[in-house]
Amino acid sequence: MALSKSLSQEQIQITCQLCEIPNKKIIWKCKDCDLLMCGNCRENIHSKVKTSGDHQIMNITDIGTKENGENENVILSNIKCKTHQHQTCCLFCKECSKVVCPICITDAHNGHKLQNLIEAYDEKIKHSNDRQEQIILMLEEIGIREKELIEIESDRHLKHREAKQAIQIEKETLIETMNRSEEELFEQLDRELETSDLYVDREKRQLEKAKVSLIERRENALKLNSFVQILEHQLVSDNELLQTRTDKGYNISHFVPATTKFLNLGTLKTETMIALQKNPMANVIMKVEKKAKTELRSIHSIVICNDNPIWIADSKNGILQKVVLGEEDILILLNIQLVVFSMVVVPSGDILLATGDSVLKNINPKTGKQTNSIYSVYDQIITAVHLTEKNELIIGSRSKGIRYAPEGSKVLIAMNLEGEIQMIWEFDKGNNPLFTYPKYIASNSKGNVGVVDWLSDAGNGRVVILSPTGGILHTYDGQPEAEISLFGGIVATKEDNFIVNDAVSHILHILNSDGEYVCRFDTTSIGIKLPCCLAFSESGKLYIGSVNMEEQPNLFGLTYAGC
């Protein structure tokens, strides 16, 4: 507790430590002597001490106040050395952060960075003041952020309520529409039944009248008993009594359900997604940083090990290469004759390859040595392989035989790295096959899986987006203004969207996390033609492999920013 507070509370009586006269008012304190003094003792006793001229003396009312601390006269000419008590410190050792005397310098601080005491003190004070200002600014920033969080919390709760209310209103509108539709259908059926009943009643009356007439005619005919009566009897046709029936008035319509089986109230979209849909291309930026011409005719698959080296494969010509991509050149580290349809790098650093067999091959990235892995689909052919963010393998496979035959099994299998099956995708809810030829696979952080499903060797097909639970979220097969000519690779962005390339039209189709179309990007605008496959590195760089055209590059490293 500060002394001034103690005095003001008058809990104890403190006397002058020099004259010790009771009730003598204490006014001063000498910081160097650590003495409390009255006015008389300061003038008549303390002032007679030889070094008192250099002592720091303050009014006791200023003890503990910030203002006093800032305005104190700093006396640095009489700092006694703690090690050599008869020496006065003259410099400050920056390396040891200590005040030192001449003997200290000779004994332990020779060669160290030494500084004038005043300069060192001023630096420390400046640093302290700067730090205080920084702390004040940070506290102000915290205050601003706390206010912002309160506003954000209030705003989000309001938007939450408004979104729920909008959903409820839409639901009620749909229910009202459905009820109105039901009433209209019922009314139409009732009118048809009423009309049918009228026609039935009228025909009943007509039949009753005809029956009476026919009975009367029969009885009259039976009464003819003479030759003359029979000859003179006028023959009348009876057919006019039975009118031809028409089914026009008896029709009751059949109920045919709507072709839309699932009624959707709408979707939830963030403000970013809404803004993106309004102007999607403004958010997509691609810039080529590296490019090189490779020896491969086409690049059908790419995997990147920490940005370099890069593994590239030409599945048609059976070539696998390990390369390092420079700004405009390429260095081949390994060249292996092997057909590779798909590949992925696992946490161990090894590369898993889909080579048209039922077992994934494992390749040592340093030596290129190949071995069979533990990942197998038994009697099927592995067509694609992908590693998720959760280190789960997703393997695409098909039955042996004709690639695109309707019969046979086409499966997507999720495995952990121990080879244990976690999930299988094969049929939809209608027991129809989900895939024809799962060619490329990608996944985002939400757990949604994007599959490029080929329908023929020409590459025409679709993109199937699956939920983590296995349901189909969306199927994409192109836009009217940008029909798919040749589906290539697929990747997921950091924003959880998907990019799929069309090699023939030089277009990248950008889909949202559920597979809905967002926008497209023309790769010729950055000098890339016929893109075949895509891959992201861990640092977020996008790599594109394309068809080898004369002297043009066909492997590109890009910076990518956007959706």
Coordinates of C-alpha atoms in Angstrom, one line a residue:
M1 CA 0.0 0.0 0.0
A2 CA 1.3 3.5 -0.9
L3 CA 2.6 5.5 2.0
S4 CA 0.4 8.5 1.1
K5 CA -2.7 6.3 1.5
S6 CA -1.4 5.0 4.9
L7 CA -1.0 8.6 6.1
S8 CA -4.3 9.7 4.9
Q9 CA -6.0 6.9 6.7
E10 CA -4.2 7.8 10.0
Q11 CA -4.0 4.3 11.2
I12 CA -0.4 4.7 12.5
Q13 CA 1.7 7.7 13.5
I14 CA 5.1 8.0 11.7
T15 CA 7.7 10.3 13.0
C16 CA 10.7 12.0 11.4
Q17 CA 13.5 9.4 11.2
L18 CA 16.2 12.0 12.0
C19 CA 14.8 14.0 14.9
E20 CA 12.1 11.5 16.0
I21 CA 10.0 14.3 17.5
P22 CA 6.4 13.2 18.0
N23 CA 3.7 14.8 15.8
K24 CA 6.3 16.4 13.6
K25 CA 4.9 16.6 10.1
I26 CA 6.7 14.3 7.6
I27 CA 7.2 16.1 4.3
W28 CA 10.2 14.6 2.5
K29 CA 11.8 11.2 1.7
C30 CA 15.3 10.7 0.6
K31 CA 15.4 7.8 -1.8
D32 CA 19.1 7.3 -1.5
C33 CA 19.1 7.2 2.3
D34 CA 15.7 5.7 2.5
L35 CA 14.7 8.2 5.2
L36 CA 11.5 10.1 6.0
M37 CA 12.2 13.6 7.1
C38 CA 10.5 16.7 8.4
G39 CA 11.2 20.1 6.8
N40 CA 13.5 21.2 9.5
C41 CA 15.7 18.0 9.4
R42 CA 16.0 18.2 5.6
E43 CA 17.4 21.8 5.8
N44 CA 19.5 21.5 8.9
I45 CA 20.6 17.9 9.1
H46 CA 20.4 16.0 5.8
S47 CA 21.8 18.8 3.8
K48 CA 25.1 18.5 5.8
V49 CA 25.8 15.0 4.5
K50 CA 28.6 15.4 1.9
T51 CA 26.9 13.6 -1.0
S52 CA 23.4 14.9 -0.2
G53 CA 23.6 17.2 -3.3
D54 CA 23.2 14.2 -5.5
H55 CA 20.5 12.5 -3.5
Q56 CA 16.9 12.1 -4.8
I57 CA 14.5 13.8 -2.5
M58 CA 10.7 13.8 -3.1
N59 CA 7.6 15.0 -1.4
I60 CA 5.8 12.1 0.3
T61 CA 2.6 13.0 -1.5
D62 CA 4.3 12.0 -4.8
I63 CA 5.4 8.6 -3.6
G64 CA 3.9 5.9 -5.8
T65 CA 2.5 8.2 -8.4
K66 CA 3.2 7.8 -12.1
E67 CA 3.9 11.4 -12.7
N68 CA 6.7 11.4 -10.1
G69 CA 8.2 8.3 -11.6
E70 CA 8.3 10.0 -15.0
N71 CA 9.8 13.2 -13.7
E72 CA 12.4 11.9 -11.3
N73 CA 15.9 13.1 -11.8
V74 CA 17.9 10.0 -12.7
I75 CA 21.3 10.0 -10.9
L76 CA 23.7 7.7 -12.7
S77 CA 27.0 9.1 -11.5
N78 CA 27.0 7.3 -8.1
I79 CA 25.8 3.8 -8.8
K80 CA 27.8 1.5 -6.5
C81 CA 29.0 -1.8 -7.9
K82 CA 27.4 -4.8 -6.3
T83 CA 30.5 -6.9 -6.8
H84 CA 33.2 -4.4 -6.0
Q85 CA 31.6 -2.2 -3.3
H86 CA 34.2 0.5 -3.4
Q87 CA 33.8 1.1 -7.1
T88 CA 31.2 3.2 -9.0
C89 CA 29.6 1.7 -12.1
C90 CA 30.5 3.6 -15.2
L91 CA 29.1 1.6 -18.2
F92 CA 26.3 -0.9 -19.1
C93 CA 27.1 -4.3 -20.6
K94 CA 24.5 -4.9 -23.3
E95 CA 25.4 -8.6 -23.6
C96 CA 25.0 -9.4 -19.9
S97 CA 22.4 -6.6 -19.3
K98 CA 24.3 -5.4 -16.2
V99 CA 25.9 -2.1 -15.0
V100 CA 29.6 -2.6 -14.6
C101 CA 32.5 -0.9 -12.9
P102 CA 36.1 -0.7 -14.3
I103 CA 37.2 -3.8 -12.4
C104 CA 34.1 -5.7 -13.7
I105 CA 35.1 -4.7 -17.3
T106 CA 38.6 -6.0 -16.8
D107 CA 37.6 -9.2 -15.0
A108 CA 34.5 -10.4 -16.8
H109 CA 33.3 -8.1 -19.5
N110 CA 36.3 -7.4 -21.6
G111 CA 35.3 -7.5 -25.3
H112 CA 31.6 -7.2 -24.5
K113 CA 29.4 -4.5 -26.1
L114 CA 29.5 -1.7 -23.5
Q115 CA 27.3 1.4 -23.5
N116 CA 27.2 4.7 -21.8
L117 CA 24.9 4.6 -18.8
I118 CA 22.8 7.6 -19.8
E119 CA 22.4 6.2 -23.4
A120 CA 21.5 2.7 -22.0
Y121 CA 19.0 4.2 -19.5
D122 CA 17.4 6.4 -22.3
E123 CA 17.1 3.3 -24.5
K124 CA 15.5 1.3 -21.8
I125 CA 13.1 4.1 -20.9
K126 CA 12.2 4.6 -24.6
H127 CA 11.7 0.9 -25.0
S128 CA 9.5 0.8 -21.9
N129 CA 7.5 3.8 -23.1
D130 CA 7.1 2.3 -26.5
R131 CA 6.0 -0.9 -25.0
Q132 CA 3.5 0.9 -22.8
E133 CA 2.1 2.7 -25.8
Q134 CA 2.0 -0.6 -27.7
I135 CA 0.1 -2.2 -24.8
I136 CA -2.3 0.7 -24.7
L137 CA -2.9 0.4 -28.4
M138 CA -3.4 -3.4 -28.1
L139 CA -5.8 -2.9 -25.2
E140 CA -7.7 -0.4 -27.4
E141 CA -7.7 -2.9 -30.2
I142 CA -9.0 -5.6 -27.8
G143 CA -11.7 -3.1 -26.8
I144 CA -12.7 -2.5 -30.4
R145 CA -12.7 -6.2 -31.2
E146 CA -14.8 -7.0 -28.1
K147 CA -17.3 -4.4 -29.4
E148 CA -17.1 -5.9 -32.9
L149 CA -17.7 -9.4 -31.4
I150 CA -20.8 -8.1 -29.6
E151 CA -22.1 -6.6 -32.8
I152 CA -21.2 -9.8 -34.8
E153 CA -22.9 -12.0 -32.1
S154 CA -26.0 -9.7 -32.3
D155 CA -25.9 -9.6 -36.1
R156 CA -25.5 -13.4 -36.4
H157 CA -28.3 -14.2 -34.0
L158 CA -30.5 -11.8 -35.9
K159 CA -29.6 -13.4 -39.3
H160 CA -30.1 -16.8 -37.7
R161 CA -33.7 -15.8 -36.7
E162 CA -34.4 -14.2 -40.0
A163 CA -33.1 -17.3 -41.9
K164 CA -35.3 -19.5 -39.8
Q165 CA -38.3 -17.2 -40.3
A166 CA -37.7 -17.2 -44.1
I167 CA -37.6 -21.0 -44.1
Q168 CA -40.8 -21.2 -42.0
I169 CA -42.5 -18.7 -44.4
E170 CA -41.3 -20.7 -47.4
K171 CA -42.6 -23.9 -45.8
E172 CA -46.0 -22.3 -45.1
T173 CA -46.1 -21.0 -48.6
L174 CA -45.4 -24.4 -50.0
I175 CA -47.9 -26.0 -47.7
E176 CA -50.5 -23.4 -48.7
T177 CA -49.7 -24.0 -52.4
M178 CA -49.9 -27.8 -51.9
N179 CA -53.2 -27.4 -50.0
R180 CA -54.6 -25.2 -52.8
S181 CA -53.4 -27.7 -55.4
E182 CA -55.1 -30.4 -53.5
E183 CA -58.3 -28.5 -53.3
E184 CA -58.3 -27.7 -57.0
L185 CA -57.7 -31.4 -57.8
F186 CA -60.5 -32.5 -55.5
E187 CA -62.8 -29.9 -57.0
Q188 CA -62.0 -31.1 -60.5
L189 CA -62.6 -34.7 -59.5
D190 CA -65.9 -33.8 -57.8
R191 CA -67.1 -31.9 -60.9
E192 CA -66.1 -34.9 -63.1
L193 CA -68.0 -37.3 -60.7
E194 CA -71.1 -34.9 -60.7
T195 CA -71.1 -34.8 -64.5
S196 CA -70.7 -38.6 -64.6
D197 CA -73.6 -39.1 -62.2
L198 CA -75.8 -36.8 -64.3
Y199 CA -75.0 -38.8 -67.5
V200 CA -75.7 -42.0 -65.6
D201 CA -79.1 -40.8 -64.3
R202 CA -80.1 -39.6 -67.8
E203 CA -79.1 -42.9 -69.4
K204 CA -80.9 -44.8 -66.7
R205 CA -84.1 -42.9 -67.5
Q206 CA -83.6 -43.5 -71.2
L207 CA -83.1 -47.2 -70.7
E208 CA -86.2 -47.4 -68.4
K209 CA -88.3 -45.7 -71.1
A210 CA -86.9 -47.9 -73.8
K211 CA -87.6 -51.0 -71.7
V212 CA -91.2 -50.0 -71.3
S213 CA -91.6 -49.3 -75.0
L214 CA -90.1 -52.6 -76.0
I215 CA -92.3 -54.6 -73.5
E216 CA -95.4 -52.8 -74.9
R217 CA -94.3 -53.6 -78.5
R218 CA -93.7 -57.3 -77.6
E219 CA -97.1 -57.6 -76.1
N220 CA -98.7 -56.0 -79.1
A221 CA -96.9 -58.3 -81.4
L222 CA -98.1 -61.3 -79.4
K223 CA -101.8 -60.1 -79.8
L224 CA -101.7 -60.4 -83.6
N225 CA -103.7 -63.6 -84.2
S226 CA -105.2 -63.2 -87.7
F227 CA -103.6 -63.4 -91.1
V228 CA -104.9 -59.9 -92.0
Q229 CA -103.6 -58.3 -88.8
I230 CA -100.2 -59.7 -89.3
L231 CA -100.1 -58.4 -92.9
E232 CA -101.4 -55.0 -92.0
H233 CA -99.1 -54.6 -88.9
Q234 CA -96.6 -51.8 -89.5
L235 CA -93.1 -52.8 -88.9
V236 CA -91.1 -50.3 -86.9
S237 CA -87.4 -50.5 -86.1
D238 CA -86.7 -51.0 -82.4
N239 CA -83.1 -49.7 -82.6
E240 CA -84.0 -46.1 -82.2
L241 CA -85.0 -46.9 -78.6
L242 CA -81.3 -47.6 -77.7
Q243 CA -79.1 -44.6 -78.3
T244 CA -75.4 -45.1 -78.9
R245 CA -73.4 -44.5 -75.7
T246 CA -70.5 -42.1 -75.6
D247 CA -67.9 -42.2 -72.7
K248 CA -67.4 -38.5 -72.8
G249 CA -69.5 -37.8 -69.8
Y250 CA -68.3 -40.7 -67.7
N251 CA -64.6 -40.0 -67.6
I252 CA -62.9 -39.7 -64.2
S253 CA -59.2 -38.4 -64.4
H254 CA -56.4 -40.5 -63.1
F255 CA -53.9 -38.9 -60.6
V256 CA -50.4 -38.7 -62.0
P257 CA -47.8 -37.7 -59.4
A258 CA -45.4 -34.8 -60.2
T259 CA -42.1 -35.8 -61.8
T260 CA -40.3 -34.0 -59.0
K261 CA -40.0 -36.6 -56.3
F262 CA -38.2 -34.5 -53.7
L263 CA -39.5 -31.1 -52.6
N264 CA -36.7 -28.7 -51.7
L265 CA -37.4 -25.6 -49.6
G266 CA -34.1 -24.0 -50.8
T267 CA -30.4 -24.0 -49.8
L268 CA -28.3 -22.2 -47.2
K269 CA -25.5 -20.0 -48.8
T270 CA -23.0 -17.7 -47.1
E271 CA -22.6 -14.1 -48.1
T272 CA -19.4 -15.0 -49.9
M273 CA -21.1 -17.6 -52.0
I274 CA -23.9 -15.2 -52.9
A275 CA -21.3 -12.6 -53.9
L276 CA -19.4 -15.2 -55.8
Q277 CA -22.5 -16.2 -57.8
K278 CA -23.1 -12.5 -58.7
N279 CA -19.6 -12.0 -60.1
P280 CA -17.6 -15.3 -59.8
M281 CA -14.8 -14.6 -62.3
A282 CA -13.7 -11.5 -60.3
N283 CA -12.6 -13.9 -57.5
V284 CA -10.5 -16.3 -59.6
I285 CA -6.9 -15.4 -60.2
M286 CA -4.3 -17.7 -61.9
K287 CA -0.8 -16.8 -62.8
V288 CA 1.8 -19.1 -64.3
E289 CA 5.0 -19.1 -62.3
K290 CA 6.8 -22.1 -63.7
K291 CA 6.5 -24.0 -67.0
A292 CA 8.4 -26.6 -69.0
K293 CA 8.2 -28.9 -71.9
T294 CA 8.4 -32.6 -70.9
E295 CA 9.2 -35.7 -72.9
L296 CA 5.7 -37.1 -72.3
R297 CA 3.1 -37.0 -75.1
S298 CA 0.4 -36.1 -72.5
I299 CA 0.3 -35.8 -68.7
H300 CA -2.6 -37.8 -67.3
S301 CA -1.6 -37.8 -63.6
I302 CA 0.4 -35.6 -61.3
V303 CA 1.4 -35.8 -57.6
I304 CA 3.6 -33.3 -55.8
C305 CA 6.0 -34.0 -52.9
N306 CA 6.3 -30.7 -51.0
D307 CA 6.3 -28.7 -54.2
N308 CA 9.3 -30.6 -55.6
P309 CA 10.0 -33.2 -56.8
I310 CA 6.9 -33.9 -59.0
W311 CA 5.7 -37.2 -60.3
I312 CA 4.1 -37.2 -63.8
A313 CA 2.6 -40.0 -65.8
D314 CA 1.5 -40.7 -69.4
S315 CA -0.9 -43.6 -69.1
K316 CA -1.3 -44.1 -72.9
N317 CA 2.4 -44.5 -73.5
G318 CA 3.3 -46.1 -70.2
I319 CA 5.8 -43.6 -68.8
L320 CA 6.3 -42.5 -65.2
Q321 CA 8.8 -39.7 -64.4
K322 CA 10.1 -38.1 -61.3
V323 CA 11.1 -34.5 -62.2
V324 CA 12.0 -31.1 -60.7
L325 CA 10.3 -28.2 -62.3
G326 CA 12.3 -25.0 -62.7
E327 CA 11.0 -21.6 -63.9
E328 CA 11.3 -22.6 -67.6
D329 CA 13.1 -26.0 -67.6
I330 CA 12.8 -29.5 -66.1
L331 CA 15.2 -32.0 -64.6
I332 CA 14.4 -35.7 -64.9
L333 CA 15.4 -37.7 -61.8
L334 CA 13.8 -41.0 -62.6
N335 CA 12.3 -42.5 -65.8
I336 CA 10.2 -45.7 -65.4
Q337 CA 8.4 -47.7 -68.1
L338 CA 5.0 -48.3 -66.4
V339 CA 1.4 -47.7 -67.2
V340 CA -0.1 -45.5 -64.4
F341 CA -3.8 -44.5 -64.4
S342 CA -3.7 -42.7 -61.1
M343 CA -1.3 -42.0 -58.2
V344 CA -1.1 -40.5 -54.8
V345 CA 1.6 -39.7 -52.2
V346 CA 1.0 -41.1 -48.7
P347 CA 2.3 -39.8 -45.3
S348 CA 5.3 -42.1 -45.4
G349 CA 6.5 -40.4 -48.6
D350 CA 5.9 -43.5 -50.8
I351 CA 3.8 -43.2 -54.0
L352 CA 0.7 -45.5 -54.5
L353 CA 0.0 -46.3 -58.1
A354 CA -3.1 -47.6 -59.9
T355 CA -1.6 -49.6 -62.8
G356 CA -4.7 -51.5 -64.1
D357 CA -4.3 -54.3 -61.6
S358 CA -6.4 -55.3 -58.5
V359 CA -3.6 -54.2 -56.2
L360 CA -2.1 -50.8 -55.7
K361 CA 1.6 -50.7 -56.4
N362 CA 3.9 -49.0 -53.9
I363 CA 7.0 -47.2 -55.3
N364 CA 10.0 -45.9 -53.3
P365 CA 10.4 -42.2 -54.2
K366 CA 14.2 -42.4 -53.9
T367 CA 15.0 -45.6 -55.7
G368 CA 11.9 -46.2 -57.8
K369 CA 11.7 -49.8 -56.5
Q370 CA 8.1 -51.2 -57.0
T371 CA 6.3 -53.6 -54.6
N372 CA 2.7 -54.6 -54.1
S373 CA 0.9 -52.6 -51.4
I374 CA -1.6 -54.0 -48.9
Y375 CA -4.5 -52.2 -50.7
S376 CA -6.5 -54.6 -52.9
V377 CA -9.9 -54.8 -54.5
Y378 CA -9.6 -58.5 -55.3
D379 CA -11.1 -59.5 -58.7
Q380 CA -11.6 -55.9 -59.9
I381 CA -9.4 -53.3 -61.7
I382 CA -8.4 -50.2 -59.8
T383 CA -9.0 -47.1 -62.0
A384 CA -8.3 -44.3 -59.6
V385 CA -6.9 -43.5 -56.1
H386 CA -7.1 -40.5 -53.8
L387 CA -6.0 -39.6 -50.3
T388 CA -8.3 -37.4 -48.2
E389 CA -7.3 -34.8 -45.6
K390 CA -8.1 -37.4 -42.9
N391 CA -5.5 -39.8 -44.5
E392 CA -8.2 -42.1 -45.8
L393 CA -7.8 -43.7 -49.2
I394 CA -10.6 -43.7 -51.7
I395 CA -10.2 -46.2 -54.5
G396 CA -12.3 -46.4 -57.7
S397 CA -12.6 -49.7 -59.4
R398 CA -14.6 -51.7 -62.0
S399 CA -15.1 -55.2 -63.1
K400 CA -12.7 -56.8 -65.5
G401 CA -13.9 -56.9 -69.1
I402 CA -15.5 -54.2 -71.3
R403 CA -14.9 -50.8 -69.6
Y404 CA -18.3 -49.2 -70.1
A405 CA -20.5 -52.2 -70.2
P406 CA -23.7 -51.7 -68.2
E407 CA -23.3 -55.0 -66.4
G408 CA -20.5 -55.6 -63.9
S409 CA -19.6 -53.7 -60.7
K410 CA -18.3 -50.2 -60.5
V411 CA -17.3 -49.3 -57.0
L412 CA -15.8 -46.6 -54.8
I413 CA -14.1 -47.9 -51.7
A414 CA -12.9 -45.9 -48.7
M415 CA -10.0 -47.5 -46.7
N416 CA -7.9 -46.4 -43.8
L417 CA -4.1 -46.7 -44.2
E418 CA -4.2 -50.1 -42.5
G419 CA -6.2 -51.4 -45.4
E420 CA -9.5 -51.7 -43.5
I421 CA -12.6 -50.9 -45.5
Q422 CA -14.6 -47.9 -44.1
M423 CA -17.3 -47.4 -46.7
I424 CA -18.4 -48.6 -50.1
W425 CA -20.3 -46.6 -52.8
E426 CA -21.9 -48.8 -55.5
F427 CA -25.7 -48.2 -55.9
D428 CA -28.1 -45.3 -55.4
K429 CA -31.4 -45.5 -53.5
G430 CA -33.1 -47.0 -56.6
N431 CA -30.5 -49.7 -56.7
N432 CA -29.0 -48.3 -59.9
P433 CA -25.2 -48.2 -60.3
L434 CA -23.6 -44.9 -59.2
F435 CA -20.8 -45.0 -61.7
T436 CA -19.8 -46.2 -65.1
Y437 CA -16.0 -45.7 -65.0
P438 CA -14.7 -43.7 -61.9
K439 CA -11.7 -42.0 -63.5
Y440 CA -10.6 -39.2 -61.2
I441 CA -11.3 -38.6 -57.5
A442 CA -11.0 -35.6 -55.2
S443 CA -12.4 -34.6 -51.7
N444 CA -12.7 -31.4 -49.7
S445 CA -12.5 -30.7 -45.9
K446 CA -16.2 -31.1 -45.5
G447 CA -15.8 -34.8 -46.5
N448 CA -17.6 -34.4 -49.8
V449 CA -16.2 -36.6 -52.6
G450 CA -16.0 -35.5 -56.2
V451 CA -15.8 -38.3 -58.8
V452 CA -15.2 -37.8 -62.6
D453 CA -17.2 -40.6 -64.0
W454 CA -16.4 -41.4 -67.7
L455 CA -19.1 -42.8 -69.9
S456 CA -16.8 -43.6 -72.8
D457 CA -13.1 -43.4 -73.9
A458 CA -14.0 -40.1 -75.5
G459 CA -14.1 -38.6 -72.0
N460 CA -17.7 -37.5 -72.1
G461 CA -19.2 -38.1 -68.7
R462 CA -20.2 -36.3 -65.5
V463 CA -19.0 -35.2 -62.1
V464 CA -20.8 -37.0 -59.2
I465 CA -20.5 -35.3 -55.8
L466 CA -21.1 -37.6 -52.8
S467 CA -21.8 -36.6 -49.2
P468 CA -19.7 -38.1 -46.3
T469 CA -22.6 -40.5 -45.6
G470 CA -22.7 -41.7 -49.2
G471 CA -25.7 -39.9 -50.7
I472 CA -25.5 -38.1 -54.0
L473 CA -25.4 -34.3 -53.5
H474 CA -25.3 -33.3 -57.1
T475 CA -24.5 -34.5 -60.6
Y476 CA -22.8 -32.1 -63.0
D477 CA -22.4 -32.7 -66.8
G478 CA -21.7 -29.3 -68.1
Q479 CA -23.4 -26.0 -68.9
P480 CA -25.5 -25.2 -72.1
E481 CA -22.9 -22.6 -73.0
A482 CA -20.0 -24.8 -72.1
E483 CA -20.7 -28.5 -72.8
I484 CA -18.1 -30.9 -71.7
S485 CA -16.0 -32.3 -74.5
L486 CA -13.4 -34.3 -72.6
F487 CA -13.5 -34.6 -68.8
G488 CA -10.0 -34.5 -67.2
G489 CA -8.8 -34.3 -63.6
I490 CA -10.6 -32.9 -60.6
V491 CA -9.2 -31.1 -57.5
A492 CA -10.7 -29.5 -54.4
T493 CA -9.7 -25.9 -53.4
K494 CA -9.0 -24.5 -49.9
E495 CA -12.4 -23.0 -50.0
D496 CA -13.9 -26.5 -50.5
N497 CA -15.0 -26.0 -54.1
F498 CA -14.1 -28.3 -56.9
I499 CA -12.3 -27.7 -60.2
V500 CA -12.7 -30.1 -63.1
N501 CA -11.0 -29.5 -66.5
D502 CA -12.2 -30.0 -70.1
A503 CA -9.2 -30.7 -72.2
V504 CA -10.6 -30.0 -75.7
S505 CA -12.3 -26.7 -74.9
H506 CA -9.4 -25.5 -72.6
I507 CA -11.9 -24.8 -69.8
L508 CA -11.7 -25.2 -66.0
H509 CA -15.2 -25.7 -64.6
I510 CA -15.5 -24.4 -61.0
L511 CA -18.2 -26.0 -58.8
N512 CA -19.2 -25.3 -55.3
S513 CA -18.7 -27.8 -52.5
D514 CA -22.0 -29.5 -53.3
G515 CA -21.1 -29.7 -57.1
E516 CA -23.2 -26.9 -58.3
Y517 CA -21.8 -24.8 -61.2
V518 CA -20.2 -21.5 -60.1
C519 CA -18.1 -20.3 -63.1
R520 CA -15.5 -21.3 -65.7
F521 CA -12.0 -20.3 -66.5
D522 CA -10.4 -20.2 -70.0
T523 CA -6.9 -21.5 -69.6
T524 CA -5.8 -20.1 -73.0
S525 CA -6.0 -16.7 -71.3
I526 CA -2.8 -17.7 -69.4
G527 CA -1.2 -19.7 -72.2
I528 CA -2.3 -23.2 -71.4
K529 CA -4.0 -25.4 -74.1
L530 CA -5.5 -28.8 -73.8
P531 CA -5.2 -29.3 -70.0
C532 CA -5.4 -33.0 -69.1
C533 CA -5.0 -33.1 -65.3
L534 CA -4.8 -31.0 -62.1
A535 CA -3.1 -31.2 -58.7
F536 CA -2.6 -28.9 -55.7
S537 CA 0.6 -28.9 -53.7
E538 CA 0.6 -28.5 -49.9
S539 CA 1.5 -24.8 -50.3
G540 CA -1.5 -24.2 -52.4
K541 CA 0.1 -24.0 -55.8
L542 CA -1.9 -25.4 -58.7
Y543 CA -0.2 -27.7 -61.2
I544 CA -1.6 -28.4 -64.6
G545 CA -0.4 -31.1 -67.1
S546 CA -1.4 -30.8 -70.7
V547 CA -1.0 -32.3 -74.1
N548 CA 2.5 -31.9 -75.6
M549 CA 2.2 -29.6 -78.6
E550 CA 5.4 -29.1 -80.7
E551 CA 7.6 -26.7 -78.8
Q552 CA 5.0 -25.6 -76.3
P553 CA 5.3 -26.3 -72.5
N554 CA 3.0 -28.9 -71.1
L555 CA 3.7 -28.8 -67.4
F556 CA 2.8 -25.6 -65.4
G557 CA 3.0 -24.4 -61.8
L558 CA 0.6 -21.6 -61.0
T559 CA -0.4 -19.4 -58.1
Y560 CA -4.2 -19.8 -57.6
A561 CA -6.5 -17.6 -55.7
G562 CA -10.3 -17.5 -55.7
C563 CA -13.2 -19.8 -55.1

